[in-house]
Every structure is written in structure tokens, then in C-alpha cells.
XYZ file of C-alpha atoms in Angstrom:
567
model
C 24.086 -31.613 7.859
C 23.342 -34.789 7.943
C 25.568 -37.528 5.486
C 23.902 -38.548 2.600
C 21.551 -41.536 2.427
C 19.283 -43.205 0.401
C 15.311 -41.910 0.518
C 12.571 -41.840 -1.875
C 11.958 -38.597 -3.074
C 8.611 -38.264 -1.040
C 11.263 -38.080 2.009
C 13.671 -36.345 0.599
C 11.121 -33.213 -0.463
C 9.990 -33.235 3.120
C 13.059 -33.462 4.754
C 14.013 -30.619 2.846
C 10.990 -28.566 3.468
C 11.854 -29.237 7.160
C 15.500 -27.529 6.468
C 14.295 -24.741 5.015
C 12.014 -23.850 7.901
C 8.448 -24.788 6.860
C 6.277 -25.031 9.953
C 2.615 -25.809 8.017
C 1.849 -27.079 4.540
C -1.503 -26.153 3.179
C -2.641 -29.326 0.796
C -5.271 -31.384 -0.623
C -4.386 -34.675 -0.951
C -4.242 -36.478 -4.394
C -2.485 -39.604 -5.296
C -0.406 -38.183 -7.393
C 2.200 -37.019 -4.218
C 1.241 -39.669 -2.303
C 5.181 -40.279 -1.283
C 5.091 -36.602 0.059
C 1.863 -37.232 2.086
C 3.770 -40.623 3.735
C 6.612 -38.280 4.584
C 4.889 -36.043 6.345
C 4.044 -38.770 9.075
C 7.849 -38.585 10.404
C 7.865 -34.844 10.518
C 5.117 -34.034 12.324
C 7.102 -32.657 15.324
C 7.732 -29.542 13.021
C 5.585 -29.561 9.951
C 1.583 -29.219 10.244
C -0.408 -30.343 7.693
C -3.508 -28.503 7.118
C -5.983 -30.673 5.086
C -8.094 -27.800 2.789
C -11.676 -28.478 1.193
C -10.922 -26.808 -2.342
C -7.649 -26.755 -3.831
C -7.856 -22.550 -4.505
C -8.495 -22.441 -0.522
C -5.098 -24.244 0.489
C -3.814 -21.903 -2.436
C -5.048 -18.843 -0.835
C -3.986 -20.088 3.167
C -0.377 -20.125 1.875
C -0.004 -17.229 0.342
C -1.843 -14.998 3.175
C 1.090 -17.060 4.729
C 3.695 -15.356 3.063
C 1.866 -12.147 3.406
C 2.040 -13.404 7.145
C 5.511 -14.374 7.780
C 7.416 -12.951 4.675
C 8.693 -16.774 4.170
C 7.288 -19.119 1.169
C 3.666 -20.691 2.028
C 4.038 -23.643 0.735
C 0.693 -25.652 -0.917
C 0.619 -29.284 -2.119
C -2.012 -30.016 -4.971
C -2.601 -33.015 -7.105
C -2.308 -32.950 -10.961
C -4.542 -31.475 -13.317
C -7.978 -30.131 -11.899
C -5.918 -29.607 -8.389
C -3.436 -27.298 -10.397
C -6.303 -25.560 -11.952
C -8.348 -24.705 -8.610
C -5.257 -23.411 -7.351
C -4.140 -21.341 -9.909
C -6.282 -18.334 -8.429
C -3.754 -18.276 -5.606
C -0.932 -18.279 -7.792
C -2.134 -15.478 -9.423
C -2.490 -13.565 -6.525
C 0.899 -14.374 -5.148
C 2.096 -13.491 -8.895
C 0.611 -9.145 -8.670
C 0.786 -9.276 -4.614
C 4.240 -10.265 -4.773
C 4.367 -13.103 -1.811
C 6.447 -15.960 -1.750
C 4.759 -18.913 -2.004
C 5.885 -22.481 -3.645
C 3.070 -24.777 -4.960
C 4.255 -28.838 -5.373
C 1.456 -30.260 -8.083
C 1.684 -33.732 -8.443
C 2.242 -34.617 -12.169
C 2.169 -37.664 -14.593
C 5.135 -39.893 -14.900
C 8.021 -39.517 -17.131
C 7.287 -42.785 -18.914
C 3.746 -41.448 -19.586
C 4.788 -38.166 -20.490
C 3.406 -36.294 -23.965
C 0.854 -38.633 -24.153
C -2.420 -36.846 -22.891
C -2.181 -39.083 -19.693
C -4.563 -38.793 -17.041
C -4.704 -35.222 -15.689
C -1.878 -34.264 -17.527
C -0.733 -30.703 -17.923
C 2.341 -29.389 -18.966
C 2.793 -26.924 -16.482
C 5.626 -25.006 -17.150
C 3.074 -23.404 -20.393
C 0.472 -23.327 -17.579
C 1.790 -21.085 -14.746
C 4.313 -19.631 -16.990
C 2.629 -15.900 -16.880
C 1.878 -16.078 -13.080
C 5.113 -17.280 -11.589
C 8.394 -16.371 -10.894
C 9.884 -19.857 -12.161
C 8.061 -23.235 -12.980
C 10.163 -26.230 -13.360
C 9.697 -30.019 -13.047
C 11.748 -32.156 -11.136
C 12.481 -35.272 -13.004
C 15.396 -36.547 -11.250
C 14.929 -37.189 -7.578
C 18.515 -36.795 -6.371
C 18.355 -33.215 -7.747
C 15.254 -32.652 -5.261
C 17.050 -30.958 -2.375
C 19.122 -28.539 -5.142
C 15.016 -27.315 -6.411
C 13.409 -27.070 -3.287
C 16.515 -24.601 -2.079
C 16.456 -23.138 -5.344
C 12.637 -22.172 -4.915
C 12.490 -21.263 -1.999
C 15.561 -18.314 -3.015
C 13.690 -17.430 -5.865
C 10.300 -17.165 -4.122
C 11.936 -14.676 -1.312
C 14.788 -12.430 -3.812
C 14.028 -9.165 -5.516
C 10.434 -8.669 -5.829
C 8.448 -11.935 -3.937
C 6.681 -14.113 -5.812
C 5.318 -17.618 -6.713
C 7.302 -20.784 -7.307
C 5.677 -23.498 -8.983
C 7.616 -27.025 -8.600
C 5.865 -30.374 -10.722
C 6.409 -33.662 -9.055
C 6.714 -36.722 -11.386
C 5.206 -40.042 -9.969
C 8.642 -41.907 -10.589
C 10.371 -38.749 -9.398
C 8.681 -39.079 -5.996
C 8.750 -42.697 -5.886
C 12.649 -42.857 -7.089
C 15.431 -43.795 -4.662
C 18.643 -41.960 -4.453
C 21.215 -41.283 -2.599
C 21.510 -37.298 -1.813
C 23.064 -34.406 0.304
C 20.552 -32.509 1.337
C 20.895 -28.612 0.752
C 21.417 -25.845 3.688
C 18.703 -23.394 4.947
C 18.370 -20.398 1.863
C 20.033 -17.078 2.916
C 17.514 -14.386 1.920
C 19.306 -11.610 -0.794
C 18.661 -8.139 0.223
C 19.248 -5.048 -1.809
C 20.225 -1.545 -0.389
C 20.498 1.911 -1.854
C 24.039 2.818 -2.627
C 25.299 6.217 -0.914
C 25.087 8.126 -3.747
C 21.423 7.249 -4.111
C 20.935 8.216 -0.516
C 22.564 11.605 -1.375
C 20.377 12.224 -4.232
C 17.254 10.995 -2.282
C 18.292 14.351 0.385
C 18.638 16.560 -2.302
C 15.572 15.796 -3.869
C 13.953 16.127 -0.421
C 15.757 19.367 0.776
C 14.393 20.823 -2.644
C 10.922 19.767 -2.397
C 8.481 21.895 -1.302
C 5.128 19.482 -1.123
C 6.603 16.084 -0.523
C 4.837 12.599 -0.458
C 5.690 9.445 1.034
C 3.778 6.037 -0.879
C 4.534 3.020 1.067
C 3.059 -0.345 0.046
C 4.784 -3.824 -1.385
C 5.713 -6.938 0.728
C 8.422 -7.920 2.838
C 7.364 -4.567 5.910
C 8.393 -6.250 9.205
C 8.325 -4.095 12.820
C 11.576 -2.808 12.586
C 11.372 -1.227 9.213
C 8.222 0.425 9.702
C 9.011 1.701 12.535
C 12.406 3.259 10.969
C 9.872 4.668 8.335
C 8.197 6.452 10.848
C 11.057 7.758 11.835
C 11.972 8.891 8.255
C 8.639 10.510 7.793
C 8.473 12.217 10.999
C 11.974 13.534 10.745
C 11.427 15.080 7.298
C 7.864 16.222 7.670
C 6.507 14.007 5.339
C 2.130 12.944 5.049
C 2.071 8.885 4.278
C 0.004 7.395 2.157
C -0.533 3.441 1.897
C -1.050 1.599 -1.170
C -3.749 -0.078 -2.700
C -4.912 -2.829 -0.035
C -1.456 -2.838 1.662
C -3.244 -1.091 4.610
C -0.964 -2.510 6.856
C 2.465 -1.101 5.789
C 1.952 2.021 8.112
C 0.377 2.710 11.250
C -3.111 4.247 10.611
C -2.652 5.228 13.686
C 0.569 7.621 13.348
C 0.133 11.894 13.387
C 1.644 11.510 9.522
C -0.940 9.126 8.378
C -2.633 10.411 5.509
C -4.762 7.378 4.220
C -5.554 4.860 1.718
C -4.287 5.495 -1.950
C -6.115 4.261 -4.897
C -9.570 3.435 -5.981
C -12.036 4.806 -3.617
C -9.595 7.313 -2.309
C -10.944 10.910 -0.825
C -10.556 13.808 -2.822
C -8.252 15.524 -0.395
C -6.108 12.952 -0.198
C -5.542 12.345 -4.638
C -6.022 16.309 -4.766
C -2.670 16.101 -1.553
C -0.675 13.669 -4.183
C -1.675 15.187 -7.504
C 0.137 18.563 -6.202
C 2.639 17.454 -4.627
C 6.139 18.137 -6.248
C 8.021 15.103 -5.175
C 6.438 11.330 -4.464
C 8.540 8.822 -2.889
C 7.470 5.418 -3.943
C 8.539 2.562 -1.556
C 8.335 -1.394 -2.141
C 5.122 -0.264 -4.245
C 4.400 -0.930 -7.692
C 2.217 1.672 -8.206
C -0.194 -0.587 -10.009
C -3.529 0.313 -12.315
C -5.832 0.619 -8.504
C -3.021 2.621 -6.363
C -2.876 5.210 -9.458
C -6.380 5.388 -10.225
C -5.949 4.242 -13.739
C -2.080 5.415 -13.948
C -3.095 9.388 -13.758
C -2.631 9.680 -9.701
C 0.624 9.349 -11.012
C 0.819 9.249 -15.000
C 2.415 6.919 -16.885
C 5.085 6.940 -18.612
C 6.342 10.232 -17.421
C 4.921 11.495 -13.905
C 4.190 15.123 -13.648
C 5.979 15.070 -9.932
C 9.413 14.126 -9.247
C 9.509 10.571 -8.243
C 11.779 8.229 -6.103
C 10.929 4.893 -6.555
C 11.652 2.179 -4.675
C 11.740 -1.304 -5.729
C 13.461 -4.652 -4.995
C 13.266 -6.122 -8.778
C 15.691 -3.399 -10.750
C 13.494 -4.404 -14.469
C 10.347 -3.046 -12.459
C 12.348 0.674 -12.099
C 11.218 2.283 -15.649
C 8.931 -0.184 -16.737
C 5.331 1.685 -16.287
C 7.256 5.222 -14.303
C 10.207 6.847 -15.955
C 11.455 8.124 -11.921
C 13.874 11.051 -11.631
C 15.660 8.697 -8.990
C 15.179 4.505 -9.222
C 16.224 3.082 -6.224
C 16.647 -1.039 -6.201
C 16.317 -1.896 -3.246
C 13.742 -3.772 -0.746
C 11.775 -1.847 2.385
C 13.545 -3.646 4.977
C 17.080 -2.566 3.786
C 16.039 1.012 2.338
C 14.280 1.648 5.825
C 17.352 0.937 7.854
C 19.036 3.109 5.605
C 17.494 5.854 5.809
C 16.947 5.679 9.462
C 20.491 7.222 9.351
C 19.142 10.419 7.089
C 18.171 13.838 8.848
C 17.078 16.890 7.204
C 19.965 19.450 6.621
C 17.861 21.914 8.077
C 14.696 22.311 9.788
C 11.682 21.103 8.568
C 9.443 24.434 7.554
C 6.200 25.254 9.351
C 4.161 24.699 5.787
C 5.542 21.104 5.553
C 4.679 20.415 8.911
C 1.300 22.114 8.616
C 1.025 20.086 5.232
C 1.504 17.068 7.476
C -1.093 17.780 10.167
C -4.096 18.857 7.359
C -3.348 15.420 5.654
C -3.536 13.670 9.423
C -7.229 15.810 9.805
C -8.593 15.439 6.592
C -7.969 11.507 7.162
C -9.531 11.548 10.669
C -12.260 13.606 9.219
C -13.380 10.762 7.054
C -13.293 8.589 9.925
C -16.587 9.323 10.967
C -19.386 7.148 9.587
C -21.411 8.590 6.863
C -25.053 8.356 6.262
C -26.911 5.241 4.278
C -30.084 3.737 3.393
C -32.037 1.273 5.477
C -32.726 0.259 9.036
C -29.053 -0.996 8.531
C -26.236 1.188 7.979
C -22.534 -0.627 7.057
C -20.644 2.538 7.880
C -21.524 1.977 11.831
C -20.972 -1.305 11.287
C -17.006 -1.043 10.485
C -16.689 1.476 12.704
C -17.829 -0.149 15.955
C -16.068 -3.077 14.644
C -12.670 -0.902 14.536
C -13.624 0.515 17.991
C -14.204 -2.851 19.437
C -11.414 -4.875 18.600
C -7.590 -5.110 19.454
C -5.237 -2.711 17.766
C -3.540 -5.956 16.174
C -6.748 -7.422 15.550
C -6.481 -8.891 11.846
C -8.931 -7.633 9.386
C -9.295 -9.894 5.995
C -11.260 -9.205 3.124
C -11.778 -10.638 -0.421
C -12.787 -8.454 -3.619
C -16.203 -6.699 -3.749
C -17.145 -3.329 -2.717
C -18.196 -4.609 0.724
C -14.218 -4.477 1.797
C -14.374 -0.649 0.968
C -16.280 -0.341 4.448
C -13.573 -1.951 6.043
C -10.510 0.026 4.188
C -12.412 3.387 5.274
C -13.364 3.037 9.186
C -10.513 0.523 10.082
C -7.178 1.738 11.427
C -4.614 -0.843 10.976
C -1.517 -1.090 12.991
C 0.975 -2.841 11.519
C 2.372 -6.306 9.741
C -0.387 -8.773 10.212
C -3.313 -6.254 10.836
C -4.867 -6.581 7.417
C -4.719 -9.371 4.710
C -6.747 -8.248 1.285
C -5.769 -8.975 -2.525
C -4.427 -6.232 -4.441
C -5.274 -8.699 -7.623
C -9.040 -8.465 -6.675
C -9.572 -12.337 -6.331
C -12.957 -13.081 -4.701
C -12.789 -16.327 -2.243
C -9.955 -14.784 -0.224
C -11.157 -13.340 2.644
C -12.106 -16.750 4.348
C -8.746 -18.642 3.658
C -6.736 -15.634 4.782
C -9.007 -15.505 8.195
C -7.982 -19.461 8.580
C -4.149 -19.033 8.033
C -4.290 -15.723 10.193
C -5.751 -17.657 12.754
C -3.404 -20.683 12.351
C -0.203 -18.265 12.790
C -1.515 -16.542 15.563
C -3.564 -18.097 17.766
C -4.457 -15.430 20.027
C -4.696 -12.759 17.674
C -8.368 -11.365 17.300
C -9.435 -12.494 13.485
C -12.216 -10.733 11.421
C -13.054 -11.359 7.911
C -15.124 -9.055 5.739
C -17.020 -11.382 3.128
C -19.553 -10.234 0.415
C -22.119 -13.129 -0.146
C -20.951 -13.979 -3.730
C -17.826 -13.804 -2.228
C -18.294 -15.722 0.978
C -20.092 -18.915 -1.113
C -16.714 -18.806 -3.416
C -14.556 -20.680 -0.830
C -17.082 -21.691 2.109
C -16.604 -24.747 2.415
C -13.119 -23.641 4.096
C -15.368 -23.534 7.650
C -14.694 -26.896 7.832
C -10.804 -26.180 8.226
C -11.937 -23.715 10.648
C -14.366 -26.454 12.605
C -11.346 -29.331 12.438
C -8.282 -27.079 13.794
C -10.698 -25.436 16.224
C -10.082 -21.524 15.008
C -11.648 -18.887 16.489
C -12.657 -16.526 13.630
C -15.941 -13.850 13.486
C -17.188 -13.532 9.528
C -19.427 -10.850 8.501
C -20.992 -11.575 5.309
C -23.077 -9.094 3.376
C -25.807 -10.336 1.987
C -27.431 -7.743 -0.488
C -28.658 -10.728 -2.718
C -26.282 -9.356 -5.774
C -23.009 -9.090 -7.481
C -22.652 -5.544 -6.531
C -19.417 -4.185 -7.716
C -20.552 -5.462 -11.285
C -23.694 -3.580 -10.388
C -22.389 -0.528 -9.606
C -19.817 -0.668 -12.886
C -23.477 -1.706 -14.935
C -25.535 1.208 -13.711
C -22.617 3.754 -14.330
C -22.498 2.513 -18.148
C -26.067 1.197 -18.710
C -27.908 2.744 -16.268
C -31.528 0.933 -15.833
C -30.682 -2.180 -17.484
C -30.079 -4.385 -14.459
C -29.252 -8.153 -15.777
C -27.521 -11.344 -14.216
C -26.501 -9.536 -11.647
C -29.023 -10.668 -8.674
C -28.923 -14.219 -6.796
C -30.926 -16.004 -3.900
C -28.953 -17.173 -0.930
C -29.125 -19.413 1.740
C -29.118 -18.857 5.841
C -25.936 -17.989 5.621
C -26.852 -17.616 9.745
C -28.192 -21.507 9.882
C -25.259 -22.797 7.054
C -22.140 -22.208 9.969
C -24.247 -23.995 12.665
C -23.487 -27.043 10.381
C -19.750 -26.451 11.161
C -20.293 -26.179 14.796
C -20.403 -22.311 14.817
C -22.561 -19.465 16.073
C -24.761 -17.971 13.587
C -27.137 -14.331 13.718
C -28.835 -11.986 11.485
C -28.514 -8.596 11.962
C -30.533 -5.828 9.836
C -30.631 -2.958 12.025
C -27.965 -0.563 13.836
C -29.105 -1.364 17.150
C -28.805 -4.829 17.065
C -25.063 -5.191 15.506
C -23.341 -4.077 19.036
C -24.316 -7.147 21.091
C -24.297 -9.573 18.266
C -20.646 -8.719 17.608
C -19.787 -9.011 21.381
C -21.449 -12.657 21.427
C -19.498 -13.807 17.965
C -16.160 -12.715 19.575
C -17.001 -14.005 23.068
C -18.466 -17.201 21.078
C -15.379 -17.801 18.921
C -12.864 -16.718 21.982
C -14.590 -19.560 24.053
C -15.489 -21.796 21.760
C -12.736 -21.864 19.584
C -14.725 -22.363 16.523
C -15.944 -19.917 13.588
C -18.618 -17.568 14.506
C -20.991 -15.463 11.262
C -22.580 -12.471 11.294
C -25.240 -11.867 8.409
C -25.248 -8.406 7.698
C -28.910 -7.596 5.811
C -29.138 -4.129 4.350
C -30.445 -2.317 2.092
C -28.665 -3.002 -1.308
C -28.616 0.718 -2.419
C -26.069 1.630 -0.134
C -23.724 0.020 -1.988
C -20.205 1.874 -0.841
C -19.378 4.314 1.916
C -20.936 7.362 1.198
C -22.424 5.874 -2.551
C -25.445 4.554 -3.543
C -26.646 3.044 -6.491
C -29.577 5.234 -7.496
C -27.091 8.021 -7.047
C -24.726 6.423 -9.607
C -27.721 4.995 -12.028
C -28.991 9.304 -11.336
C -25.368 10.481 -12.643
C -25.100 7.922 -15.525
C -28.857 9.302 -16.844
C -27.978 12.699 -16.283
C -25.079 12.327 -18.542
C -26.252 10.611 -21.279
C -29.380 13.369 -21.359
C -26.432 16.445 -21.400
């Protein structure tokens, strides 16, 4: 390290953001940081700042970062209405748990408590959605709360750091050490865990394996393989964490929560022993906590968790194991089954592979245009590490049903349900890997949430393909409306622009599609278009708005809703 000398505390942040290993800084710039922003200027050789359009887009870029990389992404906002936009983000970070660390600029101490301009007291405003929220008002103790975050952000279970920047803090002179790289904390099972976890599984007759959370990387997935192929075991990913298994894999038995097939919740509802890993098992994985019921679960349970408060809080397991995926994968890499694994698990294994492939195929929909063929050439027509983002709407069900995804970095989606997402999480996909074929799933309320992020995507010259799908309505809310008040259809429709004609404005290729026969060569353009070109390219996907989930259509769920209020 370097010896101490004297910086303002603009210089001193960056310098220690540059320590710590940040490679990209998502921001919008406000005055209130304005020493950070100067900073940046001498560190340009390693950090890259992106300059965002909406403060809840350069929230959303750096935490699909985290997702990414499994280090803080790290977002610089300005006070007030900057901290509010990106709360969203911070939210998500909070219930996907993904380090991130948002800097807000705040008022200065010697204008403090008085309602100054923009002025929030943030540690009351993110205090709910964050791991810790502090304010630096010191600026030689800078480099000890920018180390500090970025440990907290990365230990136990992931999460959001939120850090408030007085104007005198960042302007202040001092003298200061700065503070080494942070040394990630990992916890492991202990050995008797381990020998309680082969009991469990030597006595278990219909086994599951649950596999979701943050923190996967190659090596520990592939170790779970491993696991699961060594004890017979059918895999099942959590809610939107798509990713943390390959769809790929003879043990794959699908997606696990809302929208689920019924073989697959009838597969985990009789099964006598569920092994949870780096997964919550939140409200959407559990259907409602009664996949698995809450607080005591009809099957024996193994859960695995990082953060030991989360064992026993919502599941009372027969076996709590705090640990995180990477270090519980290694070890149980070293586990093999005392005996061999029967023919019934391993025909177990290979029903729950078929019944997933089964539902592979696309099923039938209204309209010239049908969405189910739509994912599923998509998933048959890009790379196996081709990155698929989404944001919240019933659109991204098309994509969680037909795509198979292969691995860390395959799929970025919010398990918190924020709309606005998909688009930022295409950009910072793109941004981390370059080469990497980028799709992003986008419902039209969604899409118009966060996109005016193109123009990231026209200045840093990213290659991304968007399908938006226009059906002219908030449709999940329709769907929930015509299950409970079937026929009364309110506030839920909306007229849209070209979407097709709005991304030639940001330099991009732009086509309607609203029939089967047409998507093929319009996708192959938008890829060879944003390969070439290097610049976003949008597909507008018109259909008919009945078909409003795979293998679900409205009138079929406003029929239902009828029926049963007639009974």
C-alpha cells in the first residue's frame, strides 16, 4: 500500500473503489458528489463510468452486476429524488440477495436537520431494504466504510449497502491510509452436518434437490451436478434463479414456483426429503408457502443458507445448514452414497428429466401470432450461454418455460418482481461480456418503465436484441382482475407508440412481427443487425392479447372465475 497522503475525499472514495476491485460504476451525475465525479478522471485506466438516463436504471445495471460477477455493483446517485429513483434497485438487491453499494450524495453537515435542499435522512430511508446504511461524515474514515461495505455487501446472505456522502465530507482534506482489498467470509457445513445430511439421504426414499440463491459460480455447479448425479437426485431451480443449474443436465427437473407444471409441484409435494440450497424458499418458489408449508414442512428438509437468522425463520428444517453454495458444493463433492443408488430413485430421476422435456414443446395460442414458438425458436437459435433477461409481467413466463439456461450468466430476472429490469440487466450483461449473445424479454408497460436506457445502449455501442410485447395492457393485473372480478375490465388497457420506429431514434433496427412465419428471419436480422452494428436492435411482438401465458388465456380464466361464482 501506498503511504498515506493528503486527498479530498472525492479521491480518496475512488482510490478506494479502485483497491477493492471495481472495474465500472453505474451513475447519474448530480452535484452533490461532484468530488467523486473529478476523481474518476485519474482512474480511468481501471474504472468505467457508465453515464445512465434514470437513476433506477444505473440502480438496476449494478445490481444485474452483482448477479453478474458475485462482487458489489456499485451505483453513484445524487441526493434526494436520485435516492428515490434508485431505491427500486435497492429493493431488488435487498429480496435477490446481490451485493451492491449505492454512494447518494447528501446535504452538508452544517446544513444538516434543517429540511435543506433534497435532504433525506437516509439511514430511516433504506433502512428496511439494506443490509447497512451509514453516512460518512468524516472523510479520513472513508477508506475504513468503503472496505467495510463492500464486506458487508458480499458476507452471509448478499445484499445492498447504502453509503451517504456529505458535501464537506467529499470536499474535506485528510490525510489517510487507505484500506486493503476485502477478503470474502465463507461458511461451510461442519462434518457432523455432512454426516447427518447422508443419513437423511440414505433414508430417503423420494428425495429432492432445490437449488437457487446467489453467489453459484462454474465450479460449484458443476460439483452439484456431481452431488445430484451421484445420489440420484431430480433438481429443481428456484423462482427466477433459472440459471443455478444446467437446464440442460439428465437430472433437470424444472422451474419451481409460480407457474410451475403439475408434475413437477405434484414430484416435490411427495417427496419425503427436500434439500434446500442457497434458496430462501420465498412466497413465489413455494407457491404461497404450501409447496413447502410454513412453519413446519410436511417433508424432511435440509436447508441451506449463508445468513444462520434465515435457518428457522419461515421453515422449522429437520437439518439447518449455514453455509453458502460455493463452500457447501465443494463439500459435498467429497460425499458418495453408502450404497447404490436404487432403480426407483433413478427411474424417479429420469420421469422428472421427461416430464420437463415434455413441456418443452410449444403449446397452442390464439392469433396469427403465437409467443410459445416465439421462445422456442429463440432458445433454438441462440448460443447455449446466450443471456436471457426479463423484467416482471407474465410475458417472462414464455421465456422461463421454452428457454434452457446453462449456467452463471445465462439468465438475469427479479425474484422481487420489479418491472423496468429487463432493459438495464440486457445493458450491464452486455457491458461484462461483450461477446456474449444478449436477449431481453420486455412487456410494453414494462419496456416504457426504463427505455430511455437505449441511449446507454446507443453511447457504449452494445449489441442487444429486445422483444417487447405489445398487447396494449397491464396483463398480469389483468389476468389477477378477471380471476376475482371476472368481466369488469378497468385501468388496465393503454395505447403505445412504434415501439418499432422509437429504437430507430437510438440508432437501432426496428420490426413488427404479428405472425409465426415472419418471427424466424426477423430474429436472424436483429442478431445479425446488433452483432454488426453494435447497437440495440427491437422486435415488436403483436399478438393477440388473450393468450396471455403459456398454455392460459384470459377468457379461459374470466370462464373459470364465472363458473365459480355461479356453483
Amino acid at each position: 500500500m501506498s503511504a498515506p497522503r493528503e486527498r479530498n475525499g472525492g479521491q480518496i472514495l475512488v482510490e478506494q473503489l479502485r483497491i477493492q476491485g471495481t472495474k465500472r460504476v453505474f451513475l447519474v451525475p448530480g452535484e452533490s458528489y461532484l468530488p467523486c465525479i473529478d476523481a474518476l478522471y485519474d482512474h480511468q485506466d481501471a474504472i468505467t463510468p457508465i453515464v445512465c438516463r434514470q437513476e433506477s436504471g444505473a440502480g438496476y445495471m449494478a445490481e444485474a452486476y452483482g448477479k453478474l460477477t458475485g462482487e458489489p455493483g456499485v451505483c453513484f446517485v445524487t441526493r434526494g429524488p436520485g435516492a428515490t429513483n434508485a431505491s427500486i434497485a435497492v429493493h431488488t438487491a435487498f429480496q435477490d440477495s446481490t451485493p451492491m453499494i449505492l454512494f447518494v450524495g447528501q446535504v452538508g453537515n452544517d446544513f444538516y436537520e434543517r429540511e435543506a435542499f433534497q435532504e433525506i435522512d437516509y439511514r430511516r430511508m433504506f433502512g428496511q431494504m439494506a443490509k447497512w446504511v451509514a453516512q460518512i461524515d468524516r472523510t479520513d474514515r472513508i477508506p475504513e466504510f468503503v472496505a467495510r461495505a463492500y464486506a458487508v455487501a458480499t458476507s452471509g446472505r448478499p445484499g445492498p449497502v447504502v453509503l451517504a456522502l456529505p458535501e464537506d465530507t467529499l470536499w474535506g482534506r485528510a490525510t489517510v491510509a487507505d484500506m486493503p482489498r476485502y477478503e470474502r467470509v465463507h461458511g461451510a457445513p461442519t462434518p457432523v452436518a455432512l454426516d447427518k445430511l447422508s443419513t437423511l439421504l440414505a433414508g430417503a426414499k423420494r428425495p429432492f434437490l432445490l437449488v437457487g440463491g446467489s453467489g453459484w459460480t462454474p465450479t460449484a455447479m458443476r460439483q452439484i451436478e456431481g452431488f445430484a448425479e451421484r445420489f440420484g437426485l431430480p433438481v429443481g431451480v428456484a423462482w427466477r434463479r433459472l440459471e443455478c443449474f444446467d437446464n440442460g443436465h439428465p437430472n433437470f427437473a424444472g422451474h419451481v414456483g409460480w407457474g410451475m407444471v403439475d408434475a413437477l409441484r405434484q414430484r416435490i409435494h411427495e417427496a419425503d426429503l427436500v434439500i434446500a440450497v442457497g434458496t430462501r424458499m420465498g412466497e413465489a418458489t413455494t407457491e404461497g408457502y404450501t409447496l413447502v408449508e410454513s412453519p413446519q414442512p410436511r417433508q424432511k428438509l435440509v436447508h441451506v443458507y449463508p445468513d444462520p437468522d434465515e435457518l428457522g425463520r419461515v421453515f422449522r428444517p429437520t437439518l439447518p445448514i449455514a453455509a453458502d453454495v460455493v463452500s457447501f458444493a465443494a463439500a459435498v463433492a467429497q460425499l458418495s452414497p453408502a450404497q447404490t443408488v436404487s432403480r426407483e430413485a433413478m427411474t424417479a430421476v429420469t420421469a422428472a428429466n421427461a416430464n420437463f422435456l415434455a413441456e418443452q414443446e410449444p403449446k397452442d395460442a390464439p392469433g396469427a401470432l403465437n409467443l410459445n414458438r416465439v421462445a422456442c425458436h429463440v432458445r433454438d437459435h441462440v448460443p447455449d450461454d446466450a443471456c436471457i433477461t426479463v423484467g416482471a409481467g407474465n410475458y417472462a413466463l414464455f421465456a422461463h418455460a421454452y428457454h434452457r439456461f446453462h449456467g452463471v450468466g445465462t439468465s438475469l430476472a427479479p425474484t422481487v418482481g420489479s418491472m423496468g429490469y429487463g432493459l438495464p440487466a440486457a445493458i450491464s450483461a452486455k457491458l461484462e461480456n461483450p461477446s456474449r449473445t444478449v436477449v431481453c424479454y420486455a412487456g410494453d408497460g414494462c419496456f416504457q418503465m426504463n427505455l430511455q436506457e437505449l441511449g446507454v445502449a446507443m453511447q457504449y455501442r452494445l449489441g442487444i436484441v429486445i422483444l417487447v410485447f405489445n398487447n396494449g395492457m397491464w396483463g398480469t393485473i389483468r389476468a389477477h382482475q378477471e380471476r376475482e372480478f371476472p368481466g369488469r375490465t378497468i385501468a388496465l388497457g393503454f395505447d403505445n407508440p412504434e415501439f418499432s420506429q422509437l429504437v430507430k431514434a437510438y440508432h437501432g433496427h426496428g420490426e413488427v412481427v404479428d405472425r409465426d412465419e415472419d418471427f424466424a428471419p426477423a430474429f436472424a436480422r436483429a442478431l445479425e443487425f446488433a452483432n454488426r452494428e453494435q447497437l440495440p436492435a427491437l422486435i415488436e411482438l403483436r399478438y393477440e392479447p388473450d393468450g396471455i401465458a403459456p398454455g392460459v388465456t384470459l377468457s379461459g380464466i374470466r370462464a373459470a372465475a364465472l363458473a365459480r361464482q355461479s356453483a
